[in-house]
Amino acid sequence: MAHATGSFRSDIRFLLGNEERSLCDVDPQMTVLEYLRLSERKSGTKEGCAEGDCGACTVVLGEPDGKGGMAYRTVNACIQFVPTLDGKQLLTVEHLKSSDGTLHPVQQAMVDTHGSQCGFCTPGFVMSLYQLWLDGGEDDRGAINDALAGNLCRCTGYGPIIEAARKAGGVAANDAAEQKRRSDIAARLSAMVDGAGTLALEHPAGRYYAPQTSDELAALLVQHPDATVLAGGTDVGLWVTKMLKRLDPIIYIGDVADLKSVSETEDALIIGAGVTYSRAHDALGRVAADVGELVRRIGSRQIRNAGTVGGNIANGSPIGDTPPALIALGAKIVLRMGDVRREVALEDFFVTYGKQDRHPGEFVQSVIVPKPAKGVVFKAYKISKRFDQDITAVLGAFAIKVVDGKVAEFRAAFGGMAGTPMRAAKCEAAMIGKDWNEASLNAAQLELAKDFAPMTDMRASKEYRVLVAQNLLTKLFIETNAPEIATRLVGKEAAHV
Ligand SMILES: Cc1cc2nc3c(=O)[nH]c(=O)nc-3n(C[C@H](O)[C@H](O)[C@H](O)COP(=O)(O)OP(=O)(O)OC[C@H]3O[C@@H](n4cnc5c(N)ncnc54)[C@H](O)[C@@H]3O)c2cc1C
Ligand code: FES
Ligand code: FES
């Protein structure tokens, strides 16, 4: 076996409900959905789109929380590969009913509120409702919408399902039976995988490695510089299900403990490359509320529970949501190859469309996000056809400092306007040192049109993109100069979008 030193094992160990599984002969690219339906013959979990959009395949994954309990989250089974289940508990709609046939409260609530018609979406909704129940339940319409935004229903409509969420309630945080169940499961999972070595599959269909430390990851990538790095799989999963790619080898970073931390200094936030959007959300929201809101609107709860900020950067997409905001904040990334680490300003990482400043064998280790200095106001605006679960057409992010009516500092970065996320250099130059008034706004808008030559695609025409980018500057002007004018939906209105 040609890879880093250490002890290795070649079976994937996890709990399916309460039953132990140890799988030795699995194509590493087999999705969890295929495994459930074809190998386990558990057909409750459905395939609607096979690309993370519809939620019909929603399952709940649990893993030890490091405090003796379990942390649960919903994911889309259609874009997760089976080996990523290692060390986890997988729960599907088949696991909710009691052994005596009593329905789980969320299932009963769906019956009581007539929350199902054809039933195709129902198992996915039930699993999202189950996660809400595990988290203690929710009464707030906005929070329920958020939890269900990744589940689409074509026939029932959402009213009865939202009602079911309210009716089902949730488990109490101090429920002794639930706490015991979680600590028992955590202990069983630890006994199955702790000290059992690194998962290394060498299947005829492809190889798959799941290092546990970043040293091990670095060594593996030096040995396999052309490997596909797999983080949350919310891009990579689709390469397999939609583009039918074969990936060999795959190196999974989701088990690398030291890449999963968020730490904070006085001036900056440091986000490990394995941190999911959901885990980064609160900390990013504290750096700047609009970054938190951007992250909240990425994909769905299921996507945010899997996808990582590191993956959003490493994929180099011109329409990834976090890069423009992080560039406007002046973020840097730490790249590592072997024992060599280097820091790169995020704006320099994106070279041109499809090309990033990352060498074969190198990986993104962390993102350093500076906190805005005193007096700097940060705003970010995502424009997409739908509010939730949609890809960006244009995203503008701005860090501005106005002193005595003059623009002292200004950084503007956009997504969807070029082949990479990019700063608007001419627009920035036009504003710095000028009075922050309508005349300088208009001048900056003209310069902004010279910064970019966007393309027309299915999301927006080039003319629309330029006009919207200019209008976002107007929105910034209003929000910084006349905050009494309402520019955003709030409260009930927002909850009903
Ligand atoms: C239904 C759906 C909705 C989505 N909605 C949005 C949205 O609203 N906004 C948005 O911005 N994106 C969205 N996405 C895209 C996706 O969530 C992001 O691009 C995500 O950040 C990718 O992260 P990941 O951890 O899933 O990466 P993966 O899919 O695992 O990897 C993505 C790429 O990055 C590489 N990579 C990952 N981590 C590293 C690392 N540490 N070092 C080196 N290379 C690495 C991989 O090799 C691959 O090339 C959506 C995707 C889906 C399926
Ligand atoms: S099948 Fe549609 S999200 Fe998985
Ligand atoms: S009940 Fe038919 S799609 Fe939702």
Coordinates of C-alpha atoms and ligand atoms in Angstrom, one line a residue:
M1 CA 0.0 0.0 0.0
A2 CA 1.7 3.2 -1.2
H3 CA 0.8 5.9 1.3
A4 CA 1.7 7.6 4.6
T5 CA 2.8 5.6 7.6
G6 CA 0.4 4.6 10.4
S7 CA -2.1 1.8 10.9
F8 CA -4.8 1.2 8.4
R9 CA -8.1 -0.6 8.1
S10 CA -10.1 -1.5 5.0
D11 CA -13.7 -1.8 6.4
I12 CA -16.2 1.0 6.7
R13 CA -17.8 0.9 10.2
F14 CA -21.0 2.6 11.1
L15 CA -24.4 2.2 12.7
L16 CA -27.4 1.8 10.4
G17 CA -30.1 2.8 13.0
N18 CA -28.9 0.6 15.9
E19 CA -27.3 -2.1 13.8
E20 CA -23.6 -2.3 13.3
R21 CA -22.3 -2.5 9.8
S22 CA -18.7 -3.3 8.6
L23 CA -18.5 -3.0 4.8
C24 CA -15.4 -4.2 3.0
D25 CA -16.4 -4.5 -0.6
V26 CA -17.9 -1.1 -1.6
D27 CA -17.1 1.1 -4.6
P28 CA -16.0 4.3 -2.7
Q29 CA -18.1 6.4 -5.1
M30 CA -21.3 4.5 -4.2
T31 CA -23.7 7.1 -2.8
V32 CA -25.5 6.6 0.5
L33 CA -28.8 6.7 -1.4
E34 CA -27.7 3.9 -3.7
Y35 CA -26.5 1.9 -0.8
L36 CA -29.7 2.2 1.2
R37 CA -32.0 1.4 -1.7
L38 CA -30.0 -1.2 -3.6
S39 CA -27.9 -2.9 -0.9
E40 CA -30.1 -2.6 2.2
R41 CA -33.4 -2.6 0.3
K42 CA -34.5 0.3 2.4
S43 CA -36.5 2.2 -0.2
G44 CA -38.1 4.8 2.1
T45 CA -35.4 7.3 1.2
K46 CA -36.2 8.6 -2.3
E47 CA -34.3 9.9 -5.3
G48 CA -35.8 13.1 -6.8
C49 CA -32.9 14.9 -8.4
A50 CA -29.6 13.2 -7.4
E51 CA -28.0 16.7 -7.0
G52 CA -28.8 17.9 -3.6
D53 CA -31.8 20.1 -4.6
C54 CA -35.0 18.4 -3.8
G55 CA -34.5 16.9 -0.3
A56 CA -36.3 13.6 -1.1
C57 CA -33.2 11.7 0.0
T58 CA -32.8 13.5 3.3
V59 CA -31.3 11.3 6.1
V60 CA -29.9 12.2 9.5
L61 CA -26.3 11.6 10.3
G62 CA -25.0 11.5 13.9
E63 CA -21.5 11.5 15.2
P64 CA -20.0 11.7 18.7
D65 CA -19.9 15.3 19.8
G66 CA -16.8 14.9 21.9
K67 CA -18.7 15.5 25.1
G68 CA -20.1 12.1 25.5
G69 CA -23.2 12.8 23.4
M70 CA -24.2 12.9 19.8
A71 CA -24.4 15.7 17.2
Y72 CA -27.0 15.1 14.6
R73 CA -27.5 16.8 11.2
T74 CA -29.5 16.3 8.0
V75 CA -27.7 15.6 4.7
N76 CA -28.6 14.7 1.2
A77 CA -27.9 11.0 0.8
C78 CA -27.8 11.3 -3.0
I79 CA -24.4 13.2 -3.0
Q80 CA -22.7 11.6 0.0
F81 CA -20.4 8.6 -0.6
V82 CA -20.7 5.5 1.6
P83 CA -17.2 5.6 3.1
T84 CA -18.0 9.0 4.6
L85 CA -20.4 7.1 7.0
D86 CA -17.4 5.7 8.8
G87 CA -17.7 6.3 12.6
K88 CA -21.2 7.7 12.3
Q89 CA -24.9 6.7 12.8
L90 CA -27.1 6.8 9.8
L91 CA -30.9 7.3 10.5
T92 CA -33.5 7.0 7.8
V93 CA -37.3 7.2 7.8
E94 CA -37.4 3.5 8.5
H95 CA -35.9 4.1 11.9
L96 CA -38.4 6.4 13.4
K97 CA -41.4 4.2 14.2
S98 CA -41.3 2.4 17.6
S99 CA -41.0 -1.4 17.7
D100 CA -44.6 -1.6 18.8
G101 CA -45.6 0.3 15.6
T102 CA -46.3 3.7 17.3
L103 CA -45.5 6.5 14.9
H104 CA -42.8 9.0 15.9
P105 CA -44.4 12.4 16.9
V106 CA -43.2 14.0 13.6
Q107 CA -44.8 11.2 11.6
Q108 CA -48.0 11.4 13.6
A109 CA -48.1 15.2 13.1
M110 CA -47.8 14.8 9.4
V111 CA -50.8 12.4 9.5
D112 CA -52.8 14.7 11.7
T113 CA -52.2 17.8 9.5
H114 CA -52.7 16.0 6.2
G115 CA -49.1 16.8 5.3
S116 CA -48.7 14.2 2.6
Q117 CA -50.5 13.5 -0.7
C118 CA -48.5 11.5 -3.3
G119 CA -45.9 10.9 -0.6
F120 CA -42.8 11.1 -2.7
C121 CA -41.3 14.0 -0.8
T122 CA -42.7 12.8 2.6
P123 CA -39.7 10.7 3.9
G124 CA -37.4 13.6 3.2
F125 CA -39.7 16.1 5.0
V126 CA -40.1 13.7 7.9
M127 CA -36.3 13.5 8.3
S128 CA -36.0 17.3 8.3
L129 CA -38.8 17.5 10.8
Y130 CA -37.1 14.7 12.9
Q131 CA -33.9 16.8 13.0
L132 CA -36.0 19.8 14.1
W133 CA -37.5 17.6 16.8
L134 CA -34.0 16.4 17.9
D135 CA -33.0 20.0 18.2
G136 CA -35.8 20.7 20.5
G137 CA -38.6 21.8 18.1
E138 CA -39.5 25.2 16.7
D139 CA -42.5 27.5 16.6
D140 CA -41.1 30.4 14.7
R141 CA -42.2 30.4 11.0
G142 CA -38.9 31.8 9.8
A143 CA -36.9 29.1 11.6
I144 CA -39.2 26.4 10.3
N145 CA -38.9 27.7 6.8
D146 CA -35.2 27.6 7.1
A147 CA -35.2 24.0 8.3
L148 CA -37.5 22.9 5.4
A149 CA -36.1 25.1 2.6
G150 CA -34.2 22.1 1.2
N151 CA -37.3 19.9 0.9
L152 CA -39.5 20.4 -2.2
C153 CA -43.1 19.3 -2.4
R154 CA -45.1 19.4 -5.6
C155 CA -48.6 18.5 -4.5
T156 CA -49.4 19.0 -0.8
G157 CA -48.1 22.5 -0.5
Y158 CA -46.1 23.7 2.5
G159 CA -48.8 25.0 4.9
P160 CA -49.8 21.6 6.4
I161 CA -46.1 20.6 6.7
I162 CA -45.2 23.8 8.5
E163 CA -48.2 23.1 10.8
A164 CA -46.8 19.6 11.4
A165 CA -43.5 21.1 12.4
R166 CA -45.2 23.2 15.0
K167 CA -47.5 20.3 16.2
A168 CA -44.7 17.8 16.6
G169 CA -42.7 20.0 19.0
G170 CA -39.3 18.6 20.0
V171 CA -37.5 16.6 22.6
A172 CA -36.7 18.4 25.8
A173 CA -33.0 19.3 26.3
N174 CA -33.0 17.5 29.6
D175 CA -34.9 14.4 28.5
A176 CA -33.1 11.6 30.4
A177 CA -34.0 8.8 28.1
E178 CA -32.9 10.7 25.0
Q179 CA -29.6 11.7 26.7
K180 CA -29.0 8.1 27.6
R181 CA -29.7 6.9 24.1
R182 CA -27.3 9.4 22.7
S183 CA -24.5 8.6 25.1
D184 CA -25.0 4.8 24.5
I185 CA -24.7 5.4 20.7
A186 CA -21.6 7.6 21.1
A187 CA -19.9 5.0 23.3
R188 CA -20.7 2.2 20.7
L189 CA -19.3 4.3 17.8
S190 CA -16.2 5.1 19.8
A191 CA -15.7 1.4 20.5
M192 CA -16.1 0.6 16.8
V193 CA -13.5 3.1 15.4
D194 CA -11.3 4.7 18.0
G195 CA -7.8 3.5 17.7
A196 CA -8.8 1.2 14.8
G197 CA -6.6 3.0 12.3
T198 CA -7.1 5.2 9.3
L199 CA -9.7 4.1 6.7
A200 CA -7.9 3.2 3.5
L201 CA -9.9 1.4 0.8
E202 CA -8.2 -0.1 -2.2
H203 CA -11.2 -1.3 -4.2
P204 CA -10.9 -2.3 -7.9
A205 CA -13.3 0.6 -8.6
G206 CA -11.0 3.2 -6.9
R207 CA -9.0 4.1 -3.8
Y208 CA -10.3 6.1 -0.9
Y209 CA -8.3 7.4 2.1
A210 CA -9.7 9.2 5.2
P211 CA -6.7 10.6 7.1
Q212 CA -7.3 11.7 10.7
T213 CA -4.7 14.5 11.1
S214 CA -3.5 17.2 8.7
D215 CA 0.0 15.7 8.9
E216 CA -1.3 12.5 7.6
L217 CA -3.4 14.3 5.0
A218 CA -0.3 16.3 3.9
A219 CA 1.7 13.1 3.5
L220 CA -1.0 11.3 1.6
L221 CA -1.4 14.3 -0.8
V222 CA 2.4 14.4 -1.5
Q223 CA 2.1 10.7 -2.4
H224 CA -1.0 11.2 -4.5
P225 CA -0.8 14.7 -5.8
D226 CA -3.6 14.2 -8.4
A227 CA -6.0 12.8 -5.8
T228 CA -9.5 14.4 -5.6
V229 CA -9.8 16.1 -2.2
L230 CA -13.3 15.5 -0.8
A231 CA -14.7 17.8 1.8
G232 CA -18.5 18.1 2.0
G233 CA -19.1 16.6 -1.4
T234 CA -21.7 19.2 -2.4
D235 CA -19.7 19.8 -5.6
V236 CA -17.8 16.5 -5.9
G237 CA -20.9 14.4 -5.3
L238 CA -22.4 15.9 -8.4
W239 CA -19.3 15.2 -10.5
V240 CA -20.2 11.5 -9.9
T241 CA -24.0 11.6 -10.1
K242 CA -24.4 14.1 -12.9
M243 CA -21.1 14.0 -14.8
L244 CA -20.5 10.3 -14.2
K245 CA -16.9 10.9 -13.4
R246 CA -14.6 8.2 -11.9
L247 CA -12.4 9.7 -9.1
D248 CA -9.3 7.8 -8.1
P249 CA -8.0 8.2 -5.5
I250 CA -10.3 10.2 -3.3
I251 CA -8.8 11.7 -0.1
Y252 CA -11.5 12.7 2.4
I253 CA -10.8 15.5 4.8
G254 CA -14.0 15.3 6.9
D255 CA -12.3 13.1 9.5
V256 CA -9.2 15.3 9.9
A257 CA -9.9 16.5 13.4
D258 CA -7.5 19.5 13.4
L259 CA -9.2 21.0 10.2
K260 CA -12.6 21.1 11.9
S261 CA -12.0 23.9 14.4
V262 CA -13.0 27.6 14.4
S263 CA -10.7 29.7 16.5
E264 CA -10.6 33.4 17.2
T265 CA -8.0 36.0 18.0
E266 CA -8.6 39.6 18.8
D267 CA -8.3 40.6 15.1
A268 CA -9.4 37.5 13.2
L269 CA -11.3 34.3 12.8
I270 CA -9.5 31.2 11.7
I271 CA -11.7 28.6 10.0
G272 CA -10.3 25.1 9.4
A273 CA -10.9 23.8 5.9
G274 CA -13.1 21.0 7.2
V275 CA -15.6 23.3 8.9
T276 CA -19.1 23.1 7.5
Y277 CA -21.1 26.2 6.6
S278 CA -23.5 25.4 9.5
R279 CA -20.6 25.3 12.0
A280 CA -19.0 28.5 10.6
H281 CA -22.3 30.4 10.5
D282 CA -22.4 31.9 14.0
A283 CA -18.8 32.9 14.1
L284 CA -18.9 34.5 10.6
G285 CA -22.1 36.3 11.7
R286 CA -20.3 37.8 14.6
V287 CA -17.5 39.1 12.3
A288 CA -20.2 40.8 10.1
A289 CA -23.9 40.2 10.2
D290 CA -24.2 40.2 6.5
V291 CA -21.6 37.3 6.1
G292 CA -23.8 35.3 8.5
E293 CA -26.8 36.1 6.4
L294 CA -25.0 35.1 3.2
V295 CA -24.1 31.7 4.7
R296 CA -27.6 31.2 6.0
R297 CA -28.8 31.5 2.4
I298 CA -26.4 29.0 0.9
G299 CA -28.2 26.1 -0.5
S300 CA -30.4 24.4 2.1
R301 CA -29.9 23.2 5.7
Q302 CA -28.8 19.8 4.3
I303 CA -26.2 21.5 2.0
R304 CA -24.9 23.8 4.8
N305 CA -24.6 20.7 7.1
A306 CA -22.2 19.1 4.6
G307 CA -20.5 21.9 2.5
T308 CA -17.5 23.7 3.8
V309 CA -16.1 27.2 3.5
G310 CA -12.8 25.7 2.4
G311 CA -14.6 23.8 -0.5
N312 CA -16.4 27.0 -1.5
I313 CA -13.0 28.6 -1.9
A314 CA -11.0 25.7 -3.3
N315 CA -13.5 25.0 -6.1
G316 CA -12.7 28.4 -7.6
S317 CA -16.3 29.0 -8.7
P318 CA -17.0 32.6 -9.9
I319 CA -20.4 32.4 -8.2
G320 CA -19.4 30.9 -4.8
D321 CA -21.1 33.0 -2.1
T322 CA -18.4 33.3 0.5
P323 CA -15.3 34.4 -1.6
P324 CA -16.5 37.9 -2.6
A325 CA -17.5 38.6 1.1
L326 CA -14.2 37.2 2.3
I327 CA -12.2 39.2 -0.3
A328 CA -13.9 42.4 0.7
L329 CA -13.0 41.7 4.4
G330 CA -9.3 41.1 3.3
A331 CA -9.2 37.4 4.1
K332 CA -6.2 35.1 3.5
I333 CA -5.9 31.4 3.1
V334 CA -3.2 29.0 4.4
L335 CA -2.1 26.5 1.9
R336 CA 0.0 23.4 2.8
M337 CA 2.1 21.0 0.8
G338 CA 4.0 18.4 2.8
D339 CA 5.5 20.5 5.7
V340 CA 5.5 23.8 3.8
R341 CA 2.8 26.3 4.5
R342 CA 2.1 29.6 2.7
E343 CA -0.3 32.4 3.1
V344 CA -2.1 33.9 0.1
A345 CA -4.4 36.8 0.0
L346 CA -7.8 35.3 -1.1
E347 CA -8.1 37.7 -4.0
D348 CA -4.8 36.4 -5.4
F349 CA -5.8 32.7 -5.1
F350 CA -8.3 33.1 -8.0
V351 CA -6.0 33.3 -11.0
T352 CA -8.5 33.0 -13.9
Y353 CA -11.6 30.9 -14.6
G354 CA -11.0 27.3 -13.5
K355 CA -7.4 28.1 -12.3
Q356 CA -6.4 28.7 -8.8
D357 CA -3.0 29.3 -7.2
R358 CA -2.9 25.7 -5.8
H359 CA -0.2 23.2 -6.8
P360 CA -0.8 19.5 -7.1
G361 CA -0.4 17.9 -3.7
E362 CA -1.3 21.2 -1.9
F363 CA -4.4 21.7 0.1
V364 CA -6.3 24.6 1.7
Q365 CA -5.7 24.3 5.4
S366 CA -7.6 27.3 6.8
V367 CA -9.1 30.6 6.1
I368 CA -8.1 33.7 8.1
V369 CA -10.9 36.3 8.2
P370 CA -9.9 39.7 9.6
K371 CA -12.6 41.3 11.8
P372 CA -13.5 44.7 10.4
A373 CA -11.5 47.5 12.0
K374 CA -13.2 50.2 14.0
G375 CA -15.4 52.4 11.9
V376 CA -15.6 50.0 8.9
V377 CA -19.1 49.1 7.8
F378 CA -19.5 45.8 6.0
K379 CA -22.5 45.0 3.7
A380 CA -23.1 42.0 1.3
Y381 CA -26.0 41.4 -1.0
K382 CA -26.8 38.2 -2.9
I383 CA -29.1 38.4 -5.9
S384 CA -30.7 35.2 -7.1
K385 CA -34.0 34.3 -8.7
R386 CA -35.3 32.7 -5.5
F387 CA -34.4 33.8 -2.0
D388 CA -33.6 30.3 -0.7
Q389 CA -31.8 27.4 -2.2
D390 CA -30.6 29.2 -5.3
I391 CA -27.3 30.0 -6.9
T392 CA -26.1 33.6 -7.2
A393 CA -26.5 35.7 -10.3
V394 CA -24.6 38.7 -8.8
L395 CA -23.1 39.1 -5.3
G396 CA -21.7 42.4 -4.1
A397 CA -19.7 42.8 -0.9
F398 CA -18.4 46.1 0.4
A399 CA -16.2 47.2 3.3
I400 CA -16.4 51.0 3.7
K401 CA -15.1 53.5 6.2
V402 CA -16.4 57.0 6.0
V403 CA -14.7 59.7 8.0
D404 CA -16.1 63.3 8.2
G405 CA -18.3 62.5 5.1
K406 CA -15.4 61.3 3.0
V407 CA -14.6 57.7 2.0
A408 CA -11.4 56.9 3.8
E409 CA -11.3 53.2 3.0
F410 CA -13.3 51.1 0.5
R411 CA -13.0 47.5 -0.7
A412 CA -15.6 46.1 -3.2
A413 CA -15.7 42.6 -4.4
F414 CA -18.2 40.9 -6.7
G415 CA -19.3 37.4 -7.7
G416 CA -21.0 36.6 -11.0
M417 CA -19.3 39.5 -12.8
A418 CA -16.2 37.8 -14.1
G419 CA -14.5 34.4 -14.5
T420 CA -13.5 34.6 -10.8
P421 CA -14.6 36.4 -7.7
M422 CA -12.9 39.8 -8.1
R423 CA -12.4 43.2 -6.6
A424 CA -13.8 46.3 -8.5
A425 CA -10.5 48.2 -8.7
K426 CA -11.7 51.2 -10.8
C427 CA -14.8 51.6 -8.7
E428 CA -12.8 51.5 -5.5
A429 CA -10.3 54.1 -6.8
A430 CA -13.2 56.4 -7.9
M431 CA -14.6 56.4 -4.3
I432 CA -11.6 56.6 -2.1
G433 CA -11.0 60.2 -0.8
K434 CA -14.3 61.5 -2.3
D435 CA -17.2 62.8 -0.4
W436 CA -19.8 60.0 0.1
N437 CA -22.6 61.7 -1.8
E438 CA -24.7 61.1 -4.9
A439 CA -22.2 62.6 -7.3
S440 CA -19.4 60.3 -6.2
L441 CA -21.9 57.4 -6.1
N442 CA -22.7 58.1 -9.8
A443 CA -19.1 58.4 -10.7
A444 CA -18.3 55.1 -9.0
Q445 CA -21.1 53.4 -10.7
L446 CA -19.7 54.5 -14.1
E447 CA -16.3 53.1 -13.2
L448 CA -17.9 49.9 -11.9
A449 CA -19.2 49.3 -15.4
K450 CA -15.6 49.5 -16.7
D451 CA -14.4 47.0 -14.1
F452 CA -16.3 44.0 -15.5
A453 CA -17.4 42.5 -18.7
P454 CA -19.8 39.8 -17.4
M455 CA -21.3 37.0 -19.5
T456 CA -24.9 36.2 -20.3
D457 CA -26.0 32.8 -19.1
M458 CA -29.2 31.1 -17.8
R459 CA -29.0 33.0 -14.6
A460 CA -28.8 36.6 -16.0
S461 CA -27.8 38.7 -19.0
K462 CA -24.7 40.7 -19.0
E463 CA -26.7 43.9 -19.1
Y464 CA -28.7 42.8 -16.0
R465 CA -25.6 41.9 -14.2
V466 CA -23.9 45.3 -14.7
L467 CA -27.1 47.2 -13.8
V468 CA -27.7 45.1 -10.7
A469 CA -24.0 45.6 -9.6
Q470 CA -24.5 49.3 -9.9
N471 CA -27.8 49.2 -8.0
L472 CA -26.1 47.3 -5.2
L473 CA -23.8 50.3 -4.8
T474 CA -26.9 52.5 -4.5
K475 CA -28.2 50.1 -1.8
L476 CA -24.9 50.5 0.0
F477 CA -25.2 54.3 -0.3
I478 CA -28.7 54.2 1.2
E479 CA -27.9 51.8 4.0
T480 CA -24.8 53.9 5.0
N481 CA -26.3 57.4 4.5
A482 CA -30.0 57.0 5.2
P483 CA -30.4 53.8 7.3
E484 CA -34.0 55.0 8.1
I485 CA -35.1 54.0 4.6
A486 CA -36.1 50.3 4.6
T487 CA -34.0 48.3 2.1
R488 CA -34.6 44.7 3.4
L489 CA -37.5 42.5 4.3
V490 CA -37.7 41.9 8.0
G491 CA -39.8 39.8 10.4
K492 CA -43.1 38.4 9.0
E493 CA -42.5 39.6 5.5
A494 CA -39.1 37.9 5.3
A495 CA -40.5 34.7 6.8
H496 CA -43.1 34.5 4.0
V497 CA -40.6 35.0 1.1
Ligands
LIG1 C1 -28.1 22.0 -4.0 C2 -26.9 22.8 -3.9 C3 -27.0 24.2 -3.6 C4 -25.9 25.0 -3.5 N1 -26.1 26.3 -3.2 C5 -25.0 27.1 -3.1 C6 -25.1 28.4 -2.8 O1 -26.2 28.9 -2.6 N2 -24.0 29.2 -2.7 C7 -22.7 28.7 -3.0 O2 -21.8 29.4 -2.9 N3 -22.6 27.4 -3.3 C8 -23.7 26.6 -3.4 N4 -23.5 25.3 -3.7 C9 -22.2 24.7 -4.0 C10 -21.4 24.1 -2.9 O3 -22.2 24.0 -1.7 C11 -20.2 24.8 -2.6 O4 -19.3 25.0 -3.7 C12 -19.4 24.1 -1.4 O5 -18.8 25.1 -0.7 C13 -18.4 23.1 -1.7 O6 -17.8 22.7 -0.5 P1 -17.7 21.2 -0.2 O7 -17.1 21.1 1.2 O8 -19.0 20.5 -0.4 O9 -16.6 20.7 -1.3 P2 -16.4 19.5 -2.1 O10 -17.6 19.2 -3.0 O11 -16.0 18.3 -1.3 O12 -15.2 20.0 -3.0 C14 -15.3 21.1 -3.9 C15 -13.9 21.3 -4.6 O13 -13.0 21.8 -3.7 C16 -11.9 20.9 -3.5 N5 -11.5 21.0 -2.1 C17 -12.4 20.9 -1.1 N6 -11.7 21.1 0.1 C18 -10.4 21.3 -0.2 C19 -9.3 21.6 0.5 N7 -9.3 21.8 1.8 N8 -8.1 21.8 -0.1 C20 -8.1 21.7 -1.5 N9 -9.1 21.4 -2.3 C21 -10.3 21.2 -1.6 C22 -12.4 19.6 -4.0 O14 -11.3 18.8 -4.5 C23 -13.3 20.1 -5.2 O15 -12.5 20.4 -6.3 C24 -24.6 24.4 -3.8 C25 -24.5 23.1 -4.1 C26 -25.6 22.3 -4.2 C27 -25.5 20.8 -4.5
FES2 S1 -32.4 13.2 -4.5 FE1 -32.9 15.4 -4.6 S2 -31.7 16.1 -3.0 FE2 -31.1 14.1 -3.1
FES3 S1 -46.7 15.0 -1.3 FE1 -46.4 14.8 -3.5 S2 -44.5 15.8 -3.8 FE2 -45.0 16.2 -1.7

